mmCIF file of C-alpha atoms and ligand atoms in Angstrom:
data_model
loop_
_atom_site.group_PDB
_atom_site.id
_atom_site.type_symbol
_atom_site.label_atom_id
_atom_site.label_comp_id
_atom_site.label_asym_id
_atom_site.label_seq_id
_atom_site.Cartn_x
_atom_site.Cartn_y
_atom_site.Cartn_z
ATOM 1 C CA MET A 1 0.000 0.000 0.000
ATOM 2 C CA GLU A 2 1.207 3.488 -0.837
ATOM 3 C CA SER A 3 2.016 5.601 2.173
ATOM 4 C CA THR A 4 0.149 8.841 2.805
ATOM 5 C CA SER A 5 3.358 10.797 2.396
ATOM 6 C CA GLU A 6 3.624 9.506 -1.191
ATOM 7 C CA ARG A 7 0.005 10.198 -2.014
ATOM 8 C CA HIS A 8 -0.347 13.734 -0.680
ATOM 9 C CA ALA A 9 1.540 16.927 -1.371
ATOM 10 C CA PHE A 10 1.147 20.588 -0.478
ATOM 11 C CA LEU A 11 1.829 23.668 -2.559
ATOM 12 C CA PHE A 12 2.166 27.077 -0.939
ATOM 13 C CA ASP A 13 2.108 30.586 -2.278
ATOM 14 C CA LEU A 14 4.993 32.701 -0.947
ATOM 15 C CA ASP A 15 4.048 36.406 -0.594
ATOM 16 C CA ASP A 16 1.616 36.967 2.255
ATOM 17 C CA THR A 17 1.195 33.250 2.755
ATOM 18 C CA ILE A 18 4.677 32.346 4.067
ATOM 19 C CA TYR A 19 6.610 35.602 3.691
ATOM 20 C CA ASP A 20 5.147 38.662 5.417
ATOM 21 C CA HIS A 21 5.206 41.078 2.480
ATOM 22 C CA ARG A 22 2.465 43.162 4.068
ATOM 23 C CA ASN A 23 4.414 43.855 7.235
ATOM 24 C CA ALA A 24 7.530 44.858 5.275
ATOM 25 C CA CYS A 25 5.421 47.051 2.970
ATOM 26 C CA LEU A 26 3.778 48.832 5.943
ATOM 27 C CA CYS A 27 7.232 49.469 7.451
ATOM 28 C CA GLY A 28 8.463 50.881 4.128
ATOM 29 C CA LEU A 29 5.458 53.213 3.892
ATOM 30 C CA ALA A 30 5.804 54.277 7.541
ATOM 31 C CA ALA A 31 9.446 55.201 6.850
ATOM 32 C CA LEU A 32 8.422 57.373 3.878
ATOM 33 C CA ARG A 33 5.606 58.964 5.875
ATOM 34 C CA SER A 34 7.894 59.861 8.755
ATOM 35 C CA ARG A 35 10.436 61.403 6.370
ATOM 36 C CA TYR A 36 8.177 63.236 3.898
ATOM 37 C CA SER A 37 5.382 65.491 5.107
ATOM 38 C CA ALA A 38 3.371 65.180 1.873
ATOM 39 C CA LEU A 39 2.269 61.711 2.982
ATOM 40 C CA ARG A 40 1.206 62.733 6.484
ATOM 41 C CA THR A 41 -2.305 63.671 5.390
ATOM 42 C CA SER A 42 -2.964 59.922 5.241
ATOM 43 C CA SER A 43 -2.518 57.136 7.752
ATOM 44 C CA VAL A 44 -0.122 54.295 6.959
ATOM 45 C CA GLY A 45 -3.173 52.091 6.395
ATOM 46 C CA GLU A 46 -4.572 54.524 3.841
ATOM 47 C CA LEU A 47 -1.187 54.733 2.117
ATOM 48 C CA GLU A 48 -1.170 50.951 1.934
ATOM 49 C CA VAL A 49 -4.494 50.916 0.086
ATOM 50 C CA GLU A 50 -3.158 53.440 -2.441
ATOM 51 C CA TYR A 51 0.179 51.682 -2.811
ATOM 52 C CA ASP A 52 -1.588 48.343 -3.365
ATOM 53 C CA THR A 53 -3.586 49.909 -6.198
ATOM 54 C CA PHE A 54 -0.351 50.945 -7.915
ATOM 55 C CA LEU A 55 1.211 47.572 -7.174
ATOM 56 C CA ASN A 56 -1.706 45.718 -8.740
ATOM 57 C CA ARG A 57 -1.631 48.039 -11.754
ATOM 58 C CA LEU A 58 2.087 47.594 -12.392
ATOM 59 C CA HIS A 59 2.598 43.985 -11.297
ATOM 60 C CA PRO A 60 1.396 42.443 -14.578
ATOM 61 C CA LEU A 61 4.063 44.498 -16.386
ATOM 62 C CA THR A 62 6.711 43.210 -13.974
ATOM 63 C CA LEU A 63 5.500 39.645 -14.435
ATOM 64 C CA GLY A 64 5.517 40.096 -18.196
ATOM 65 C CA GLY A 65 9.109 41.351 -18.144
ATOM 66 C CA GLN A 66 8.244 44.862 -19.416
ATOM 67 C CA LEU A 67 9.260 46.482 -16.097
ATOM 68 C CA ASP A 68 12.129 45.411 -13.870
ATOM 69 C CA PRO A 69 11.322 45.300 -10.134
ATOM 70 C CA GLN A 70 13.442 48.371 -9.335
ATOM 71 C CA THR A 71 11.787 50.537 -11.996
ATOM 72 C CA ALA A 72 8.356 49.317 -10.916
ATOM 73 C CA ARG A 73 9.126 50.279 -7.296
ATOM 74 C CA ARG A 74 10.289 53.743 -8.354
ATOM 75 C CA GLU A 75 7.126 54.194 -10.380
ATOM 76 C CA ARG A 76 4.895 53.126 -7.469
ATOM 77 C CA VAL A 77 6.612 55.621 -5.189
ATOM 78 C CA ARG A 78 6.343 58.352 -7.822
ATOM 79 C CA LEU A 79 2.611 57.671 -8.215
ATOM 80 C CA LEU A 80 2.107 57.670 -4.448
ATOM 81 C CA PHE A 81 3.708 61.096 -4.018
ATOM 82 C CA SER A 82 1.958 62.406 -7.110
ATOM 83 C CA SER A 83 -1.417 61.490 -5.616
ATOM 84 C CA HIS A 84 -0.364 63.538 -2.559
ATOM 85 C CA GLY A 85 0.432 66.589 -4.657
ATOM 86 C CA GLU A 86 4.177 66.179 -5.058
ATOM 87 C CA ASP A 87 5.644 65.545 -8.513
ATOM 88 C CA LEU A 88 9.034 63.896 -8.230
ATOM 89 C CA SER A 89 11.930 63.883 -10.677
ATOM 90 C CA ALA A 90 13.200 60.444 -11.692
ATOM 91 C CA GLY A 91 16.214 60.919 -9.400
ATOM 92 C CA GLU A 92 14.119 61.915 -6.396
ATOM 93 C CA ALA A 93 11.663 59.076 -7.013
ATOM 94 C CA HIS A 94 14.632 56.709 -7.075
ATOM 95 C CA ARG A 95 15.977 58.107 -3.758
ATOM 96 C CA ARG A 96 12.615 57.755 -2.044
ATOM 97 C CA ALA A 97 12.072 54.269 -3.507
ATOM 98 C CA SER A 98 15.476 53.330 -2.065
ATOM 99 C CA ALA A 99 14.391 54.638 1.357
ATOM 100 C CA TYR A 100 11.207 52.554 1.108
ATOM 101 C CA ARG A 101 13.246 49.520 0.066
ATOM 102 C CA ALA A 102 15.739 49.869 2.924
ATOM 103 C CA ALA A 103 12.920 49.953 5.495
ATOM 104 C CA TYR A 104 11.187 47.045 3.727
ATOM 105 C CA LEU A 105 14.307 44.852 3.819
ATOM 106 C CA ALA A 106 15.022 45.755 7.449
ATOM 107 C CA SER A 107 11.555 44.482 8.397
ATOM 108 C CA GLU A 108 11.542 41.195 6.499
ATOM 109 C CA ARG A 109 10.094 38.226 8.325
ATOM 110 C CA ALA A 110 7.984 35.125 7.891
ATOM 111 C CA ILE A 111 4.322 35.218 8.813
ATOM 112 C CA PRO A 112 4.254 34.005 12.422
ATOM 113 C CA GLY A 113 3.875 30.225 12.514
ATOM 114 C CA ALA A 114 4.325 29.608 8.784
ATOM 115 C CA PRO A 115 7.838 28.105 9.002
ATOM 116 C CA ALA A 116 6.753 25.780 11.832
ATOM 117 C CA VAL A 117 3.803 24.515 9.772
ATOM 118 C CA ILE A 118 5.964 23.841 6.732
ATOM 119 C CA ARG A 119 8.649 22.171 8.789
ATOM 120 C CA ALA A 120 6.052 19.958 10.486
ATOM 121 C CA LEU A 121 4.521 18.872 7.167
ATOM 122 C CA SER A 122 7.928 18.202 5.658
ATOM 123 C CA GLN A 123 9.145 16.239 8.669
ATOM 124 C CA ALA A 124 5.936 14.185 8.561
ATOM 125 C CA GLY A 125 6.906 13.180 5.006
ATOM 126 C CA TYR A 126 4.700 15.428 2.880
ATOM 127 C CA PRO A 127 6.371 16.841 -0.237
ATOM 128 C CA ILE A 128 6.231 20.643 -0.234
ATOM 129 C CA GLY A 129 6.240 22.954 -3.228
ATOM 130 C CA VAL A 130 6.108 26.735 -3.508
ATOM 131 C CA VAL A 131 4.380 28.371 -6.474
ATOM 132 C CA THR A 132 4.964 32.095 -6.687
ATOM 133 C CA ASN A 133 4.607 34.986 -9.136
ATOM 134 C CA ASN A 134 7.642 37.226 -9.246
ATOM 135 C CA ALA A 135 11.348 37.513 -10.024
ATOM 136 C CA VAL A 136 13.634 34.588 -9.221
ATOM 137 C CA ARG A 137 16.251 36.406 -7.160
ATOM 138 C CA GLY A 138 13.822 38.129 -4.807
ATOM 139 C CA GLN A 139 11.691 35.038 -4.238
ATOM 140 C CA ARG A 140 14.722 32.897 -3.400
ATOM 141 C CA ARG A 141 15.811 35.540 -0.896
ATOM 142 C CA LYS A 142 12.370 35.559 0.726
ATOM 143 C CA LEU A 143 12.392 31.765 1.139
ATOM 144 C CA LYS A 144 15.760 32.006 2.874
ATOM 145 C CA VAL A 145 14.546 34.851 5.110
ATOM 146 C CA CYS A 146 11.679 32.574 6.196
ATOM 147 C CA ARG A 147 14.106 29.682 6.742
ATOM 148 C CA VAL A 148 11.950 27.223 4.875
ATOM 149 C CA ASP A 149 14.110 26.761 1.767
ATOM 150 C CA GLN A 150 15.478 23.429 3.022
ATOM 151 C CA PHE A 151 11.924 22.011 3.245
ATOM 152 C CA VAL A 152 10.823 23.056 -0.242
ATOM 153 C CA ARG A 153 11.260 20.266 -2.771
ATOM 154 C CA ALA A 154 9.889 22.206 -5.761
ATOM 155 C CA LEU A 155 10.219 25.975 -6.115
ATOM 156 C CA VAL A 156 8.277 27.243 -9.132
ATOM 157 C CA ILE A 157 8.784 30.942 -9.831
ATOM 158 C CA SER A 158 6.843 32.592 -12.638
ATOM 159 C CA GLN A 159 9.864 34.435 -14.039
ATOM 160 C CA ALA A 160 11.784 31.150 -14.344
ATOM 161 C CA VAL A 161 9.017 29.102 -15.944
ATOM 162 C CA GLY A 162 7.466 31.822 -18.119
ATOM 163 C CA VAL A 163 3.921 31.381 -16.836
ATOM 164 C CA SER A 164 2.139 33.011 -13.888
ATOM 165 C CA LYS A 165 -0.714 32.152 -11.550
ATOM 166 C CA PRO A 166 -3.649 31.818 -12.065
ATOM 167 C CA ASN A 167 -2.649 30.001 -15.276
ATOM 168 C CA PRO A 168 -3.187 26.295 -14.438
ATOM 169 C CA GLU A 169 0.046 25.388 -16.211
ATOM 170 C CA ILE A 170 2.215 26.764 -13.403
ATOM 171 C CA PHE A 171 0.512 24.375 -10.949
ATOM 172 C CA ARG A 172 1.034 21.473 -13.381
ATOM 173 C CA ILE A 173 4.749 22.300 -13.506
ATOM 174 C CA ALA A 174 4.886 22.100 -9.698
ATOM 175 C CA LEU A 175 3.013 18.775 -9.715
ATOM 176 C CA ARG A 176 5.426 17.308 -12.260
ATOM 177 C CA ARG A 177 8.413 18.418 -10.188
ATOM 178 C CA LEU A 178 6.956 16.871 -7.055
ATOM 179 C CA GLY A 179 5.761 13.726 -8.819
ATOM 180 C CA ALA A 180 2.295 14.455 -7.409
ATOM 181 C CA PHE A 181 -1.208 14.254 -8.846
ATOM 182 C CA PRO A 182 -3.780 17.073 -8.732
ATOM 183 C CA ARG A 183 -6.367 15.228 -6.653
ATOM 184 C CA GLN A 184 -3.741 14.431 -4.032
ATOM 185 C CA THR A 185 -2.436 17.970 -3.767
ATOM 186 C CA VAL A 186 -3.629 21.010 -1.873
ATOM 187 C CA MET A 187 -2.630 24.549 -2.839
ATOM 188 C CA VAL A 188 -2.610 27.164 -0.075
ATOM 189 C CA GLY A 189 -2.498 30.882 -0.755
ATOM 190 C CA ASP A 190 -3.815 34.310 0.155
ATOM 191 C CA SER A 191 -5.028 35.313 -3.300
ATOM 192 C CA PHE A 192 -8.459 33.879 -4.019
ATOM 193 C CA GLU A 193 -8.051 34.578 -7.722
ATOM 194 C CA SER A 194 -4.465 33.428 -8.272
ATOM 195 C CA ASP A 195 -4.071 30.699 -5.682
ATOM 196 C CA VAL A 196 -7.540 29.275 -5.068
ATOM 197 C CA ARG A 197 -9.203 29.641 -8.459
ATOM 198 C CA GLY A 198 -5.956 28.967 -10.340
ATOM 199 C CA ALA A 199 -5.283 25.751 -8.434
ATOM 200 C CA GLN A 200 -8.890 24.588 -8.797
ATOM 201 C CA ALA A 201 -8.662 25.134 -12.559
ATOM 202 C CA ALA A 202 -5.713 22.725 -12.551
ATOM 203 C CA GLY A 203 -7.773 20.148 -10.625
ATOM 204 C CA LEU A 204 -6.181 20.693 -7.206
ATOM 205 C CA SER A 205 -7.912 21.298 -3.900
ATOM 206 C CA ALA A 206 -7.302 24.728 -2.423
ATOM 207 C CA ILE A 207 -7.223 26.412 0.948
ATOM 208 C CA TRP A 208 -7.598 30.172 1.230
ATOM 209 C CA PHE A 209 -5.097 31.723 3.642
ATOM 210 C CA ASN A 210 -7.362 34.546 4.753
ATOM 211 C CA ARG A 211 -5.262 36.404 7.324
ATOM 212 C CA ARG A 212 -7.239 39.623 6.914
ATOM 213 C CA CYS A 213 -10.553 37.872 7.499
ATOM 214 C CA ARG A 214 -12.040 39.079 4.233
ATOM 215 C CA PRO A 215 -15.467 37.941 3.072
ATOM 216 C CA PHE A 216 -15.485 35.116 0.545
ATOM 217 C CA PRO A 217 -15.379 36.590 -2.970
ATOM 218 C CA SER A 218 -17.280 33.596 -4.269
ATOM 219 C CA LYS A 219 -20.379 31.642 -3.304
ATOM 220 C CA ARG A 220 -18.292 28.554 -3.827
ATOM 221 C CA ARG A 221 -16.480 28.462 -0.517
ATOM 222 C CA VAL A 222 -13.310 26.573 0.236
ATOM 223 C CA THR A 223 -11.584 25.755 3.496
ATOM 224 C CA GLU A 224 -9.907 28.812 4.974
ATOM 225 C CA ILE A 225 -7.087 29.247 7.446
ATOM 226 C CA ARG A 226 -6.784 32.641 9.132
ATOM 227 C CA ALA A 227 -3.531 32.133 11.026
ATOM 228 C CA TRP A 228 -0.648 29.653 11.146
ATOM 229 C CA GLU A 229 -0.768 29.656 14.920
ATOM 230 C CA PRO A 230 -1.547 27.491 16.766
ATOM 231 C CA MET A 231 0.559 25.316 14.486
ATOM 232 C CA ARG A 232 -1.084 21.989 15.321
ATOM 233 C CA SER A 233 -4.526 23.292 14.452
ATOM 234 C CA ALA A 234 -3.330 24.686 11.111
ATOM 235 C CA VAL A 235 -1.570 21.439 10.211
ATOM 236 C CA ARG A 236 -4.653 19.435 11.154
ATOM 237 C CA THR A 237 -6.779 21.555 8.795
ATOM 238 C CA LEU A 238 -4.262 21.143 5.979
ATOM 239 C CA ILE A 239 -4.128 17.384 6.319
ATOM 240 C CA LYS A 240 -7.878 17.054 6.754
ATOM 241 C CA THR A 241 -8.420 18.956 3.510
ATOM 242 C CA SER A 242 -5.810 16.850 1.777
ATOM 243 C CA THR A 243 -7.289 13.536 2.841
ATOM 244 C CA SER A 244 -10.887 14.561 2.199
ATOM 245 C CA ALA A 245 -9.938 15.436 -1.369
ATOM 246 C CA LEU A 246 -9.379 11.773 -2.055
ATOM 247 C CA ALA A 247 -12.121 9.230 -2.553
ATOM 248 C CA GLU A 248 -13.814 8.107 0.630
ATOM 249 C CA GLY A 249 -12.308 5.014 2.078
ATOM 250 C CA SER A 250 -8.755 5.967 1.208
ATOM 251 C CA PRO A 251 -6.663 5.007 4.163
ATOM 252 C CA ALA A 252 -5.044 7.959 5.880
ATOM 253 C CA ARG A 253 -2.102 7.559 8.111
ATOM 254 C CA ALA A 254 -2.516 8.980 11.592
ATOM 255 C CA TRP A 255 -0.520 12.183 11.740
ATOM 256 C CA ALA A 256 1.752 12.975 14.595
ATOM 257 C CA VAL A 257 4.139 15.842 15.050
ATOM 258 C CA THR A 258 6.424 16.918 17.796
ATOM 259 C CA GLU A 259 6.407 20.646 18.357
ATOM 260 C CA THR A 260 9.903 22.073 18.436
HETATM 261 MG MG1 MG B 301 0.326 35.869 -2.119
#
Protein backbone atom coordinates (compact mmCIF):
# COMPACT_ATOMS: atom_id res chain seq x y z
CA MET A 1 0.00 0.00 0.00
CA GLU A 2 1.21 3.49 -0.84
CA SER A 3 2.02 5.60 2.17
CA THR A 4 0.15 8.84 2.80
CA SER A 5 3.36 10.80 2.40
CA GLU A 6 3.62 9.51 -1.19
CA ARG A 7 0.01 10.20 -2.01
CA HIS A 8 -0.35 13.73 -0.68
CA ALA A 9 1.54 16.93 -1.37
CA PHE A 10 1.15 20.59 -0.48
CA LEU A 11 1.83 23.67 -2.56
CA PHE A 12 2.17 27.08 -0.94
CA ASP A 13 2.11 30.59 -2.28
CA LEU A 14 4.99 32.70 -0.95
CA ASP A 15 4.05 36.41 -0.59
CA ASP A 16 1.62 36.97 2.25
CA THR A 17 1.20 33.25 2.75
CA ILE A 18 4.68 32.35 4.07
CA TYR A 19 6.61 35.60 3.69
CA ASP A 20 5.15 38.66 5.42
CA HIS A 21 5.21 41.08 2.48
CA ARG A 22 2.46 43.16 4.07
CA ASN A 23 4.41 43.85 7.23
CA ALA A 24 7.53 44.86 5.27
CA CYS A 25 5.42 47.05 2.97
CA LEU A 26 3.78 48.83 5.94
CA CYS A 27 7.23 49.47 7.45
CA GLY A 28 8.46 50.88 4.13
CA LEU A 29 5.46 53.21 3.89
CA ALA A 30 5.80 54.28 7.54
CA ALA A 31 9.45 55.20 6.85
CA LEU A 32 8.42 57.37 3.88
CA ARG A 33 5.61 58.96 5.87
CA SER A 34 7.89 59.86 8.76
CA ARG A 35 10.44 61.40 6.37
CA TYR A 36 8.18 63.24 3.90
CA SER A 37 5.38 65.49 5.11
CA ALA A 38 3.37 65.18 1.87
CA LEU A 39 2.27 61.71 2.98
CA ARG A 40 1.21 62.73 6.48
CA THR A 41 -2.31 63.67 5.39
CA SER A 42 -2.96 59.92 5.24
CA SER A 43 -2.52 57.14 7.75
CA VAL A 44 -0.12 54.30 6.96
CA GLY A 45 -3.17 52.09 6.39
CA GLU A 46 -4.57 54.52 3.84
CA LEU A 47 -1.19 54.73 2.12
CA GLU A 48 -1.17 50.95 1.93
CA VAL A 49 -4.49 50.92 0.09
CA GLU A 50 -3.16 53.44 -2.44
CA TYR A 51 0.18 51.68 -2.81
CA ASP A 52 -1.59 48.34 -3.36
CA THR A 53 -3.59 49.91 -6.20
CA PHE A 54 -0.35 50.95 -7.91
CA LEU A 55 1.21 47.57 -7.17
CA ASN A 56 -1.71 45.72 -8.74
CA ARG A 57 -1.63 48.04 -11.75
CA LEU A 58 2.09 47.59 -12.39
CA HIS A 59 2.60 43.99 -11.30
CA PRO A 60 1.40 42.44 -14.58
CA LEU A 61 4.06 44.50 -16.39
CA THR A 62 6.71 43.21 -13.97
CA LEU A 63 5.50 39.64 -14.44
CA GLY A 64 5.52 40.10 -18.20
CA GLY A 65 9.11 41.35 -18.14
CA GLN A 66 8.24 44.86 -19.42
CA LEU A 67 9.26 46.48 -16.10
CA ASP A 68 12.13 45.41 -13.87
CA PRO A 69 11.32 45.30 -10.13
CA GLN A 70 13.44 48.37 -9.33
CA THR A 71 11.79 50.54 -12.00
CA ALA A 72 8.36 49.32 -10.92
CA ARG A 73 9.13 50.28 -7.30
CA ARG A 74 10.29 53.74 -8.35
CA GLU A 75 7.13 54.19 -10.38
CA ARG A 76 4.90 53.13 -7.47
CA VAL A 77 6.61 55.62 -5.19
CA ARG A 78 6.34 58.35 -7.82
CA LEU A 79 2.61 57.67 -8.22
CA LEU A 80 2.11 57.67 -4.45
CA PHE A 81 3.71 61.10 -4.02
CA SER A 82 1.96 62.41 -7.11
CA SER A 83 -1.42 61.49 -5.62
CA HIS A 84 -0.36 63.54 -2.56
CA GLY A 85 0.43 66.59 -4.66
CA GLU A 86 4.18 66.18 -5.06
CA ASP A 87 5.64 65.55 -8.51
CA LEU A 88 9.03 63.90 -8.23
CA SER A 89 11.93 63.88 -10.68
CA ALA A 90 13.20 60.44 -11.69
CA GLY A 91 16.21 60.92 -9.40
CA GLU A 92 14.12 61.92 -6.40
CA ALA A 93 11.66 59.08 -7.01
CA HIS A 94 14.63 56.71 -7.07
CA ARG A 95 15.98 58.11 -3.76
CA ARG A 96 12.61 57.75 -2.04
CA ALA A 97 12.07 54.27 -3.51
CA SER A 98 15.48 53.33 -2.06
CA ALA A 99 14.39 54.64 1.36
CA TYR A 100 11.21 52.55 1.11
CA ARG A 101 13.25 49.52 0.07
CA ALA A 102 15.74 49.87 2.92
CA ALA A 103 12.92 49.95 5.50
CA TYR A 104 11.19 47.04 3.73
CA LEU A 105 14.31 44.85 3.82
CA ALA A 106 15.02 45.76 7.45
CA SER A 107 11.56 44.48 8.40
CA GLU A 108 11.54 41.19 6.50
CA ARG A 109 10.09 38.23 8.32
CA ALA A 110 7.98 35.12 7.89
CA ILE A 111 4.32 35.22 8.81
CA PRO A 112 4.25 34.01 12.42
CA GLY A 113 3.87 30.23 12.51
CA ALA A 114 4.32 29.61 8.78
CA PRO A 115 7.84 28.10 9.00
CA ALA A 116 6.75 25.78 11.83
CA VAL A 117 3.80 24.52 9.77
CA ILE A 118 5.96 23.84 6.73
CA ARG A 119 8.65 22.17 8.79
CA ALA A 120 6.05 19.96 10.49
CA LEU A 121 4.52 18.87 7.17
CA SER A 122 7.93 18.20 5.66
CA GLN A 123 9.15 16.24 8.67
CA ALA A 124 5.94 14.19 8.56
CA GLY A 125 6.91 13.18 5.01
CA TYR A 126 4.70 15.43 2.88
CA PRO A 127 6.37 16.84 -0.24
CA ILE A 128 6.23 20.64 -0.23
CA GLY A 129 6.24 22.95 -3.23
CA VAL A 130 6.11 26.73 -3.51
CA VAL A 131 4.38 28.37 -6.47
CA THR A 132 4.96 32.10 -6.69
CA ASN A 133 4.61 34.99 -9.14
CA ASN A 134 7.64 37.23 -9.25
CA ALA A 135 11.35 37.51 -10.02
CA VAL A 136 13.63 34.59 -9.22
CA ARG A 137 16.25 36.41 -7.16
CA GLY A 138 13.82 38.13 -4.81
CA GLN A 139 11.69 35.04 -4.24
CA ARG A 140 14.72 32.90 -3.40
CA ARG A 141 15.81 35.54 -0.90
CA LYS A 142 12.37 35.56 0.73
CA LEU A 143 12.39 31.76 1.14
CA LYS A 144 15.76 32.01 2.87
CA VAL A 145 14.55 34.85 5.11
CA CYS A 146 11.68 32.57 6.20
CA ARG A 147 14.11 29.68 6.74
CA VAL A 148 11.95 27.22 4.87
CA ASP A 149 14.11 26.76 1.77
CA GLN A 150 15.48 23.43 3.02
CA PHE A 151 11.92 22.01 3.25
CA VAL A 152 10.82 23.06 -0.24
CA ARG A 153 11.26 20.27 -2.77
CA ALA A 154 9.89 22.21 -5.76
CA LEU A 155 10.22 25.98 -6.12
CA VAL A 156 8.28 27.24 -9.13
CA ILE A 157 8.78 30.94 -9.83
CA SER A 158 6.84 32.59 -12.64
CA GLN A 159 9.86 34.43 -14.04
CA ALA A 160 11.78 31.15 -14.34
CA VAL A 161 9.02 29.10 -15.94
CA GLY A 162 7.47 31.82 -18.12
CA VAL A 163 3.92 31.38 -16.84
CA SER A 164 2.14 33.01 -13.89
CA LYS A 165 -0.71 32.15 -11.55
CA PRO A 166 -3.65 31.82 -12.07
CA ASN A 167 -2.65 30.00 -15.28
CA PRO A 168 -3.19 26.29 -14.44
CA GLU A 169 0.05 25.39 -16.21
CA ILE A 170 2.21 26.76 -13.40
CA PHE A 171 0.51 24.38 -10.95
CA ARG A 172 1.03 21.47 -13.38
CA ILE A 173 4.75 22.30 -13.51
CA ALA A 174 4.89 22.10 -9.70
CA LEU A 175 3.01 18.78 -9.72
CA ARG A 176 5.43 17.31 -12.26
CA ARG A 177 8.41 18.42 -10.19
CA LEU A 178 6.96 16.87 -7.05
CA GLY A 179 5.76 13.73 -8.82
CA ALA A 180 2.30 14.46 -7.41
CA PHE A 181 -1.21 14.25 -8.85
CA PRO A 182 -3.78 17.07 -8.73
CA ARG A 183 -6.37 15.23 -6.65
CA GLN A 184 -3.74 14.43 -4.03
CA THR A 185 -2.44 17.97 -3.77
CA VAL A 186 -3.63 21.01 -1.87
CA MET A 187 -2.63 24.55 -2.84
CA VAL A 188 -2.61 27.16 -0.08
CA GLY A 189 -2.50 30.88 -0.75
CA ASP A 190 -3.82 34.31 0.15
CA SER A 191 -5.03 35.31 -3.30
CA PHE A 192 -8.46 33.88 -4.02
CA GLU A 193 -8.05 34.58 -7.72
CA SER A 194 -4.46 33.43 -8.27
CA ASP A 195 -4.07 30.70 -5.68
CA VAL A 196 -7.54 29.28 -5.07
CA ARG A 197 -9.20 29.64 -8.46
CA GLY A 198 -5.96 28.97 -10.34
CA ALA A 199 -5.28 25.75 -8.43
CA GLN A 200 -8.89 24.59 -8.80
CA ALA A 201 -8.66 25.13 -12.56
CA ALA A 202 -5.71 22.72 -12.55
CA GLY A 203 -7.77 20.15 -10.63
CA LEU A 204 -6.18 20.69 -7.21
CA SER A 205 -7.91 21.30 -3.90
CA ALA A 206 -7.30 24.73 -2.42
CA ILE A 207 -7.22 26.41 0.95
CA TRP A 208 -7.60 30.17 1.23
CA PHE A 209 -5.10 31.72 3.64
CA ASN A 210 -7.36 34.55 4.75
CA ARG A 211 -5.26 36.40 7.32
CA ARG A 212 -7.24 39.62 6.91
CA CYS A 213 -10.55 37.87 7.50
CA ARG A 214 -12.04 39.08 4.23
CA PRO A 215 -15.47 37.94 3.07
CA PHE A 216 -15.49 35.12 0.54
CA PRO A 217 -15.38 36.59 -2.97
CA SER A 218 -17.28 33.60 -4.27
CA LYS A 219 -20.38 31.64 -3.30
CA ARG A 220 -18.29 28.55 -3.83
CA ARG A 221 -16.48 28.46 -0.52
CA VAL A 222 -13.31 26.57 0.24
CA THR A 223 -11.58 25.76 3.50
CA GLU A 224 -9.91 28.81 4.97
CA ILE A 225 -7.09 29.25 7.45
CA ARG A 226 -6.78 32.64 9.13
CA ALA A 227 -3.53 32.13 11.03
CA TRP A 228 -0.65 29.65 11.15
CA GLU A 229 -0.77 29.66 14.92
CA PRO A 230 -1.55 27.49 16.77
CA MET A 231 0.56 25.32 14.49
CA ARG A 232 -1.08 21.99 15.32
CA SER A 233 -4.53 23.29 14.45
CA ALA A 234 -3.33 24.69 11.11
CA VAL A 235 -1.57 21.44 10.21
CA ARG A 236 -4.65 19.43 11.15
CA THR A 237 -6.78 21.55 8.79
CA LEU A 238 -4.26 21.14 5.98
CA ILE A 239 -4.13 17.38 6.32
CA LYS A 240 -7.88 17.05 6.75
CA THR A 241 -8.42 18.96 3.51
CA SER A 242 -5.81 16.85 1.78
CA THR A 243 -7.29 13.54 2.84
CA SER A 244 -10.89 14.56 2.20
CA ALA A 245 -9.94 15.44 -1.37
CA LEU A 246 -9.38 11.77 -2.06
CA ALA A 247 -12.12 9.23 -2.55
CA GLU A 248 -13.81 8.11 0.63
CA GLY A 249 -12.31 5.01 2.08
CA SER A 250 -8.75 5.97 1.21
CA PRO A 251 -6.66 5.01 4.16
CA ALA A 252 -5.04 7.96 5.88
CA ARG A 253 -2.10 7.56 8.11
CA ALA A 254 -2.52 8.98 11.59
CA TRP A 255 -0.52 12.18 11.74
CA ALA A 256 1.75 12.98 14.59
CA VAL A 257 4.14 15.84 15.05
CA THR A 258 6.42 16.92 17.80
CA GLU A 259 6.41 20.65 18.36
CA THR A 260 9.90 22.07 18.44
MG1 LIG B 1 0.33 35.87 -2.12
